[in-house]
Short mmCIF file of N, CA, C and O in Angstrom, two decimals:
data_model
loop_
_atom_site.label_atom_id
_atom_site.label_comp_id
_atom_site.label_asym_id
_atom_site.label_seq_id
_atom_site.Cartn_x
_atom_site.Cartn_y
_atom_site.Cartn_z
N GLN A 735 0.81 -1.21 0.00
CA GLN A 735 0.00 0.00 0.00
C GLN A 735 0.85 1.26 0.00
O GLN A 735 0.31 2.37 0.14
N VAL A 736 2.15 1.12 -0.14
CA VAL A 736 3.01 2.28 -0.25
C VAL A 736 2.74 2.97 -1.58
O VAL A 736 2.69 2.33 -2.63
N GLN A 737 2.57 4.27 -1.53
CA GLN A 737 2.35 5.05 -2.73
C GLN A 737 3.35 6.20 -2.81
O GLN A 737 3.67 6.83 -1.81
N LEU A 738 3.81 6.43 -4.02
CA LEU A 738 4.66 7.57 -4.32
C LEU A 738 3.96 8.38 -5.40
O LEU A 738 3.61 7.83 -6.44
N VAL A 739 3.77 9.65 -5.16
CA VAL A 739 3.04 10.50 -6.08
C VAL A 739 3.92 11.66 -6.49
O VAL A 739 4.28 12.51 -5.66
N GLU A 740 4.26 11.71 -7.78
CA GLU A 740 5.08 12.80 -8.31
C GLU A 740 4.21 13.96 -8.76
O GLU A 740 3.07 13.77 -9.19
N SER A 741 4.78 15.13 -8.71
CA SER A 741 4.13 16.32 -9.23
C SER A 741 5.19 17.35 -9.57
O SER A 741 6.34 17.22 -9.18
N GLY A 742 4.79 18.38 -10.29
CA GLY A 742 5.68 19.48 -10.58
C GLY A 742 6.22 19.53 -11.99
O GLY A 742 6.91 20.49 -12.36
N GLY A 743 5.93 18.52 -12.79
CA GLY A 743 6.40 18.53 -14.16
C GLY A 743 5.67 19.56 -15.00
O GLY A 743 4.67 20.14 -14.58
N GLY A 744 6.19 19.79 -16.19
CA GLY A 744 5.57 20.75 -17.08
C GLY A 744 6.46 21.10 -18.24
O GLY A 744 7.48 20.45 -18.48
N LEU A 745 6.07 22.14 -18.96
CA LEU A 745 6.81 22.63 -20.11
C LEU A 745 7.59 23.87 -19.72
O LEU A 745 7.01 24.83 -19.18
N VAL A 746 8.89 23.85 -19.97
CA VAL A 746 9.74 25.00 -19.68
C VAL A 746 10.67 25.25 -20.84
O VAL A 746 10.96 24.35 -21.63
N GLN A 747 11.14 26.48 -20.95
CA GLN A 747 12.11 26.83 -21.98
C GLN A 747 13.51 26.42 -21.55
O GLN A 747 13.79 26.28 -20.35
N PRO A 748 14.40 26.20 -22.51
CA PRO A 748 15.79 25.92 -22.14
C PRO A 748 16.33 26.99 -21.21
O PRO A 748 16.11 28.18 -21.42
N GLY A 749 17.05 26.55 -20.19
CA GLY A 749 17.56 27.46 -19.19
C GLY A 749 16.63 27.69 -18.03
O GLY A 749 17.02 28.30 -17.03
N GLY A 750 15.42 27.19 -18.14
CA GLY A 750 14.45 27.36 -17.09
C GLY A 750 14.64 26.38 -15.95
O GLY A 750 15.56 25.57 -15.94
N SER A 751 13.73 26.46 -14.98
CA SER A 751 13.82 25.65 -13.78
C SER A 751 12.48 25.02 -13.44
O SER A 751 11.42 25.56 -13.78
N LEU A 752 12.54 23.88 -12.80
CA LEU A 752 11.37 23.20 -12.27
C LEU A 752 11.75 22.52 -10.98
O LEU A 752 12.91 22.14 -10.79
N ARG A 753 10.78 22.33 -10.11
CA ARG A 753 10.97 21.53 -8.92
C ARG A 753 9.95 20.41 -8.90
O ARG A 753 8.74 20.66 -8.88
N LEU A 754 10.43 19.18 -8.91
CA LEU A 754 9.58 18.02 -8.83
C LEU A 754 9.43 17.58 -7.39
O LEU A 754 10.37 17.69 -6.60
N SER A 755 8.25 17.08 -7.06
CA SER A 755 7.98 16.59 -5.72
C SER A 755 7.55 15.14 -5.78
O SER A 755 6.87 14.72 -6.71
N CYS A 756 7.95 14.38 -4.78
CA CYS A 756 7.54 12.99 -4.64
C CYS A 756 7.03 12.81 -3.22
O CYS A 756 7.83 12.80 -2.27
N ALA A 757 5.73 12.69 -3.09
CA ALA A 757 5.10 12.53 -1.79
C ALA A 757 4.87 11.05 -1.50
O ALA A 757 4.22 10.36 -2.27
N ALA A 758 5.40 10.59 -0.39
CA ALA A 758 5.26 9.20 0.02
C ALA A 758 4.14 9.05 1.04
O ALA A 758 3.91 9.95 1.85
N SER A 759 3.48 7.91 1.01
CA SER A 759 2.38 7.64 1.93
C SER A 759 2.85 7.11 3.27
O SER A 759 2.04 6.89 4.17
N VAL A 760 4.15 6.90 3.42
CA VAL A 760 4.73 6.40 4.66
C VAL A 760 5.92 7.27 5.03
O VAL A 760 6.41 8.06 4.22
N ASN A 761 6.39 7.09 6.25
CA ASN A 761 7.57 7.79 6.70
C ASN A 761 8.75 7.44 5.79
O ASN A 761 9.07 6.26 5.61
N ILE A 762 9.39 8.45 5.23
CA ILE A 762 10.44 8.16 4.26
C ILE A 762 11.69 7.58 4.91
O ILE A 762 12.57 7.09 4.19
N PHE A 763 11.77 7.59 6.22
CA PHE A 763 12.87 6.90 6.89
C PHE A 763 12.74 5.39 6.77
O PHE A 763 13.69 4.66 7.07
N SER A 764 11.58 4.91 6.35
CA SER A 764 11.40 3.48 6.13
C SER A 764 12.05 3.02 4.83
O SER A 764 12.08 1.82 4.55
N PHE A 765 12.55 3.95 4.03
CA PHE A 765 13.20 3.63 2.77
C PHE A 765 14.71 3.66 2.91
O PHE A 765 15.27 4.59 3.50
N TYR A 766 15.35 2.66 2.35
CA TYR A 766 16.80 2.59 2.33
C TYR A 766 17.37 3.71 1.46
O TYR A 766 18.38 4.33 1.81
N VAL A 767 16.73 3.93 0.33
CA VAL A 767 17.16 4.98 -0.58
C VAL A 767 15.96 5.43 -1.41
O VAL A 767 15.06 4.63 -1.69
N MET A 768 15.94 6.68 -1.77
CA MET A 768 14.95 7.21 -2.69
C MET A 768 15.67 7.92 -3.81
O MET A 768 16.77 8.43 -3.63
N GLY A 769 15.04 7.93 -4.96
CA GLY A 769 15.71 8.55 -6.09
C GLY A 769 14.76 8.97 -7.19
O GLY A 769 13.55 8.69 -7.15
N TRP A 770 15.34 9.66 -8.13
CA TRP A 770 14.62 10.10 -9.33
C TRP A 770 15.26 9.46 -10.55
O TRP A 770 16.48 9.55 -10.74
N TYR A 771 14.44 8.83 -11.36
CA TYR A 771 14.84 8.29 -12.65
C TYR A 771 14.12 9.06 -13.74
O TYR A 771 13.12 9.72 -13.50
N ARG A 772 14.63 8.95 -14.95
CA ARG A 772 13.94 9.54 -16.07
C ARG A 772 14.07 8.64 -17.29
O ARG A 772 15.04 7.90 -17.43
N GLN A 773 13.09 8.72 -18.16
CA GLN A 773 13.10 7.93 -19.37
C GLN A 773 12.42 8.69 -20.50
O GLN A 773 11.28 9.14 -20.36
N ALA A 774 13.13 8.84 -21.60
CA ALA A 774 12.59 9.44 -22.80
C ALA A 774 12.20 8.33 -23.77
O ALA A 774 12.76 7.23 -23.71
N PRO A 775 11.25 8.59 -24.66
CA PRO A 775 10.83 7.56 -25.63
C PRO A 775 12.02 7.02 -26.42
O PRO A 775 12.82 7.78 -26.95
N GLY A 776 12.12 5.70 -26.48
CA GLY A 776 13.19 5.07 -27.23
C GLY A 776 14.53 5.05 -26.53
O GLY A 776 15.51 4.59 -27.12
N LYS A 777 14.59 5.54 -25.32
CA LYS A 777 15.84 5.58 -24.59
C LYS A 777 15.73 4.77 -23.30
O LYS A 777 14.64 4.51 -22.81
N GLN A 778 16.87 4.39 -22.78
CA GLN A 778 16.91 3.63 -21.55
C GLN A 778 16.62 4.52 -20.35
O GLN A 778 16.91 5.71 -20.36
N ARG A 779 16.03 3.91 -19.35
CA ARG A 779 15.82 4.61 -18.10
C ARG A 779 17.16 4.89 -17.44
O ARG A 779 18.06 4.04 -17.43
N GLU A 780 17.31 6.06 -16.87
CA GLU A 780 18.55 6.40 -16.21
C GLU A 780 18.28 7.01 -14.83
O GLU A 780 17.30 7.72 -14.64
N LEU A 781 19.17 6.71 -13.93
CA LEU A 781 19.10 7.30 -12.60
C LEU A 781 19.62 8.72 -12.67
O LEU A 781 20.74 8.97 -13.14
N VAL A 782 18.83 9.65 -12.18
CA VAL A 782 19.20 11.05 -12.19
C VAL A 782 19.86 11.45 -10.88
O VAL A 782 20.92 12.07 -10.86
N ALA A 783 19.21 11.11 -9.79
CA ALA A 783 19.71 11.48 -8.47
C ALA A 783 19.11 10.56 -7.43
O ALA A 783 18.03 10.01 -7.61
N SER A 784 19.81 10.40 -6.32
CA SER A 784 19.31 9.57 -5.24
C SER A 784 19.74 10.15 -3.91
O SER A 784 20.72 10.90 -3.82
N ILE A 785 18.99 9.79 -2.89
CA ILE A 785 19.33 10.20 -1.53
C ILE A 785 19.08 9.02 -0.61
O ILE A 785 18.01 8.42 -0.62
N ALA A 786 20.08 8.67 0.16
CA ALA A 786 19.99 7.54 1.08
C ALA A 786 19.36 7.98 2.39
O ALA A 786 19.23 9.17 2.68
N SER A 787 18.97 7.01 3.18
CA SER A 787 18.31 7.31 4.45
C SER A 787 19.17 8.17 5.36
O SER A 787 18.64 8.98 6.13
N GLY A 788 20.48 8.00 5.26
CA GLY A 788 21.40 8.79 6.06
C GLY A 788 21.63 10.19 5.54
O GLY A 788 22.30 10.99 6.19
N GLY A 789 21.13 10.48 4.34
CA GLY A 789 21.24 11.81 3.78
C GLY A 789 22.25 11.98 2.67
O GLY A 789 22.30 13.04 2.04
N SER A 790 23.06 10.98 2.40
CA SER A 790 24.03 11.09 1.33
C SER A 790 23.33 11.12 -0.02
O SER A 790 22.29 10.48 -0.21
N THR A 791 23.89 11.85 -0.96
CA THR A 791 23.27 12.03 -2.26
C THR A 791 24.20 11.60 -3.38
O THR A 791 25.42 11.56 -3.22
N HIS A 792 23.60 11.30 -4.52
CA HIS A 792 24.34 10.92 -5.71
C HIS A 792 23.64 11.54 -6.92
O HIS A 792 22.41 11.59 -6.97
N TYR A 793 24.44 11.97 -7.89
CA TYR A 793 23.91 12.55 -9.11
C TYR A 793 24.59 11.94 -10.32
O TYR A 793 25.78 11.61 -10.29
N SER A 794 23.84 11.81 -11.39
CA SER A 794 24.44 11.40 -12.64
C SER A 794 25.30 12.53 -13.17
O SER A 794 25.06 13.71 -12.87
N ASP A 795 26.29 12.18 -13.96
CA ASP A 795 27.18 13.20 -14.51
C ASP A 795 26.44 14.22 -15.36
O ASP A 795 26.82 15.39 -15.42
N SER A 796 25.38 13.79 -16.02
CA SER A 796 24.67 14.67 -16.93
C SER A 796 23.91 15.78 -16.22
O SER A 796 23.59 16.80 -16.84
N VAL A 797 23.62 15.60 -14.94
CA VAL A 797 22.85 16.61 -14.22
C VAL A 797 23.61 17.23 -13.06
O VAL A 797 23.13 18.19 -12.44
N LYS A 798 24.76 16.70 -12.76
CA LYS A 798 25.54 17.18 -11.63
C LYS A 798 25.83 18.67 -11.78
O LYS A 798 26.29 19.13 -12.82
N GLY A 799 25.55 19.41 -10.72
CA GLY A 799 25.73 20.85 -10.74
C GLY A 799 24.50 21.61 -11.16
O GLY A 799 24.43 22.83 -10.96
N ARG A 800 23.53 20.93 -11.76
CA ARG A 800 22.30 21.58 -12.19
C ARG A 800 21.08 21.15 -11.39
O ARG A 800 20.16 21.93 -11.20
N PHE A 801 21.09 19.90 -10.92
CA PHE A 801 19.95 19.35 -10.18
C PHE A 801 20.35 19.14 -8.72
O PHE A 801 21.51 18.85 -8.41
N THR A 802 19.37 19.26 -7.84
CA THR A 802 19.59 19.01 -6.42
C THR A 802 18.44 18.17 -5.88
O THR A 802 17.28 18.52 -6.05
N ILE A 803 18.78 17.08 -5.22
CA ILE A 803 17.78 16.26 -4.56
C ILE A 803 17.78 16.60 -3.08
O ILE A 803 18.83 16.79 -2.47
N SER A 804 16.59 16.69 -2.51
CA SER A 804 16.47 17.01 -1.10
C SER A 804 15.22 16.34 -0.54
O SER A 804 14.44 15.74 -1.29
N ARG A 805 15.04 16.44 0.75
CA ARG A 805 13.88 15.80 1.37
C ARG A 805 13.35 16.64 2.51
O ARG A 805 14.07 17.43 3.14
N ASP A 806 12.07 16.47 2.78
CA ASP A 806 11.40 17.07 3.91
C ASP A 806 10.83 15.92 4.72
O ASP A 806 9.85 15.29 4.32
N ILE A 807 11.44 15.64 5.85
CA ILE A 807 11.05 14.49 6.66
C ILE A 807 9.62 14.65 7.18
O ILE A 807 8.84 13.70 7.20
N VAL A 808 9.27 15.85 7.60
CA VAL A 808 7.94 16.08 8.15
C VAL A 808 6.86 15.83 7.11
O VAL A 808 5.81 15.26 7.40
N LYS A 809 7.12 16.25 5.89
CA LYS A 809 6.14 16.10 4.81
C LYS A 809 6.27 14.78 4.06
O LYS A 809 5.50 14.52 3.14
N ASN A 810 7.24 13.96 4.44
CA ASN A 810 7.48 12.68 3.76
C ASN A 810 7.61 12.88 2.25
O ASN A 810 7.05 12.12 1.45
N THR A 811 8.37 13.88 1.88
CA THR A 811 8.47 14.27 0.48
C THR A 811 9.92 14.44 0.07
O THR A 811 10.73 15.00 0.83
N VAL A 812 10.23 13.96 -1.11
CA VAL A 812 11.54 14.15 -1.73
C VAL A 812 11.38 15.07 -2.92
O VAL A 812 10.40 14.97 -3.66
N TYR A 813 12.33 15.96 -3.11
CA TYR A 813 12.26 16.94 -4.18
C TYR A 813 13.43 16.78 -5.13
O TYR A 813 14.50 16.30 -4.78
N LEU A 814 13.20 17.21 -6.35
CA LEU A 814 14.28 17.34 -7.32
C LEU A 814 14.19 18.75 -7.90
O LEU A 814 13.30 19.04 -8.69
N GLN A 815 15.11 19.59 -7.47
CA GLN A 815 15.18 20.95 -7.99
C GLN A 815 16.06 20.94 -9.22
O GLN A 815 17.22 20.54 -9.15
N MET A 816 15.53 21.39 -10.34
CA MET A 816 16.23 21.35 -11.61
C MET A 816 16.45 22.77 -12.12
O MET A 816 15.49 23.52 -12.30
N TYR A 817 17.69 23.12 -12.34
CA TYR A 817 18.07 24.41 -12.90
C TYR A 817 18.72 24.21 -14.26
O TYR A 817 19.17 23.13 -14.61
N SER A 818 18.77 25.29 -15.02
CA SER A 818 19.45 25.28 -16.31
C SER A 818 19.03 24.09 -17.17
O SER A 818 19.86 23.36 -17.73
N LEU A 819 17.75 23.92 -17.28
CA LEU A 819 17.21 22.78 -18.01
C LEU A 819 17.57 22.85 -19.49
O LEU A 819 17.60 23.93 -20.09
N GLU A 820 17.84 21.69 -20.05
CA GLU A 820 18.23 21.54 -21.44
C GLU A 820 17.23 20.65 -22.15
O GLU A 820 16.54 19.85 -21.52
N PRO A 821 17.14 20.76 -23.48
CA PRO A 821 16.24 19.86 -24.21
C PRO A 821 16.49 18.39 -23.92
O PRO A 821 15.54 17.60 -23.91
N GLY A 822 17.74 18.02 -23.67
CA GLY A 822 18.06 16.65 -23.34
C GLY A 822 17.50 16.17 -22.02
O GLY A 822 17.51 14.97 -21.74
N ASP A 823 17.01 17.10 -21.20
CA ASP A 823 16.38 16.72 -19.95
C ASP A 823 14.92 16.30 -20.13
O ASP A 823 14.29 15.84 -19.18
N THR A 824 14.39 16.47 -21.32
CA THR A 824 13.01 16.10 -21.60
C THR A 824 12.81 14.60 -21.40
O THR A 824 13.51 13.79 -22.01
N ALA A 825 11.88 14.25 -20.54
CA ALA A 825 11.64 12.85 -20.22
C ALA A 825 10.48 12.76 -19.23
O ALA A 825 10.02 13.78 -18.70
N VAL A 826 10.04 11.55 -19.00
CA VAL A 826 9.15 11.29 -17.88
C VAL A 826 10.03 10.99 -16.67
O VAL A 826 10.91 10.13 -16.74
N TYR A 827 9.79 11.70 -15.61
CA TYR A 827 10.58 11.54 -14.40
C TYR A 827 9.80 10.71 -13.39
O TYR A 827 8.63 10.99 -13.10
N TYR A 828 10.45 9.69 -12.85
CA TYR A 828 9.83 8.77 -11.92
C TYR A 828 10.52 8.82 -10.57
O TYR A 828 11.75 8.81 -10.49
N CYS A 829 9.74 8.85 -9.53
CA CYS A 829 10.24 8.73 -8.18
C CYS A 829 10.32 7.25 -7.82
O CYS A 829 9.43 6.47 -8.18
N SER A 830 11.35 6.87 -7.11
CA SER A 830 11.50 5.48 -6.69
C SER A 830 11.95 5.42 -5.24
O SER A 830 12.53 6.37 -4.71
N ALA A 831 11.70 4.28 -4.63
CA ALA A 831 12.10 4.06 -3.25
C ALA A 831 12.30 2.58 -3.00
O ALA A 831 11.60 1.75 -3.57
N LYS A 832 13.24 2.27 -2.13
CA LYS A 832 13.50 0.89 -1.74
C LYS A 832 13.27 0.78 -0.25
O LYS A 832 13.90 1.49 0.54
N ASP A 833 12.39 -0.13 0.12
CA ASP A 833 12.05 -0.33 1.52
C ASP A 833 13.23 -0.92 2.27
O ASP A 833 13.89 -1.84 1.79
N THR A 834 13.50 -0.40 3.45
CA THR A 834 14.64 -0.85 4.23
C THR A 834 14.51 -2.28 4.72
O THR A 834 15.46 -3.04 4.72
N VAL A 835 13.30 -2.66 5.12
CA VAL A 835 13.09 -3.96 5.75
C VAL A 835 12.97 -5.08 4.73
O VAL A 835 13.67 -6.09 4.81
N VAL A 836 12.07 -4.93 3.76
CA VAL A 836 11.79 -6.02 2.82
C VAL A 836 12.51 -5.84 1.48
O VAL A 836 12.39 -6.71 0.61
N LEU A 837 13.20 -4.74 1.29
CA LEU A 837 13.96 -4.46 0.07
C LEU A 837 13.08 -4.48 -1.18
O LEU A 837 13.51 -4.91 -2.25
N ARG A 838 11.86 -4.05 -1.03
CA ARG A 838 10.93 -3.95 -2.14
C ARG A 838 11.07 -2.59 -2.82
O ARG A 838 11.26 -1.57 -2.15
N ASP A 839 10.98 -2.58 -4.13
CA ASP A 839 11.05 -1.35 -4.89
C ASP A 839 9.67 -0.78 -5.15
O ASP A 839 8.74 -1.52 -5.50
N TYR A 840 9.54 0.52 -5.01
CA TYR A 840 8.30 1.21 -5.28
C TYR A 840 8.55 2.30 -6.31
O TYR A 840 9.64 2.87 -6.38
N TRP A 841 7.52 2.57 -7.10
CA TRP A 841 7.63 3.56 -8.17
C TRP A 841 6.41 4.45 -8.20
O TRP A 841 5.28 4.00 -7.98
N GLY A 842 6.62 5.70 -8.50
CA GLY A 842 5.52 6.61 -8.75
C GLY A 842 5.03 6.48 -10.17
O GLY A 842 5.56 5.71 -10.98
N GLN A 843 4.00 7.23 -10.50
CA GLN A 843 3.38 7.13 -11.82
C GLN A 843 4.13 7.92 -12.88
O GLN A 843 3.90 7.73 -14.07
N GLY A 844 4.99 8.80 -12.47
CA GLY A 844 5.77 9.60 -13.40
C GLY A 844 5.16 10.96 -13.65
O GLY A 844 3.95 11.15 -13.58
N THR A 845 6.02 11.92 -13.94
CA THR A 845 5.58 13.26 -14.30
C THR A 845 6.41 13.73 -15.48
O THR A 845 7.63 13.56 -15.51
N GLN A 846 5.75 14.31 -16.47
CA GLN A 846 6.40 14.70 -17.71
C GLN A 846 7.12 16.03 -17.55
O GLN A 846 6.54 17.01 -17.08
N VAL A 847 8.37 16.06 -17.97
CA VAL A 847 9.14 17.29 -18.06
C VAL A 847 9.52 17.50 -19.52
O VAL A 847 10.15 16.63 -20.13
N THR A 848 9.12 18.62 -20.07
CA THR A 848 9.44 18.94 -21.46
C THR A 848 10.18 20.26 -21.50
O THR A 848 9.69 21.27 -21.00
N VAL A 849 11.36 20.25 -22.09
CA VAL A 849 12.19 21.44 -22.21
C VAL A 849 12.26 21.79 -23.69
O VAL A 849 12.90 21.08 -24.48
N SER A 850 11.61 22.86 -24.06
CA SER A 850 11.53 23.22 -25.47
C SER A 850 11.20 24.70 -25.61
O SER A 850 10.52 25.28 -24.77
N SER A 851 11.70 25.28 -26.68
CA SER A 851 11.37 26.67 -26.98
C SER A 851 10.24 26.76 -27.99
O SER A 851 9.80 27.84 -28.35
#
């Protein structure tokens, strides 16, 4: 019954910014790691950013320096702040989480990000 709900996607011009949100139905400390993936049509899914339960973060080389992953423990929400967006960032962005106890993977429904002029 764990649910992850993404929001915040949309259409932006190159160089613009968006903040994606992933709201979890449970305490996010119950997750070993949470992250953001993205997938464009005809392309492989790729990990964009992740944050572990202890707070450590990881970013793909393609977004490092432009994207920031963060969390709000009270709101059980993980964010992906995206700056300097490029057309190559266009994709469906998915929130993911791995349960600490049972090591089960959970996925949100995805939110579309389109970067175009």
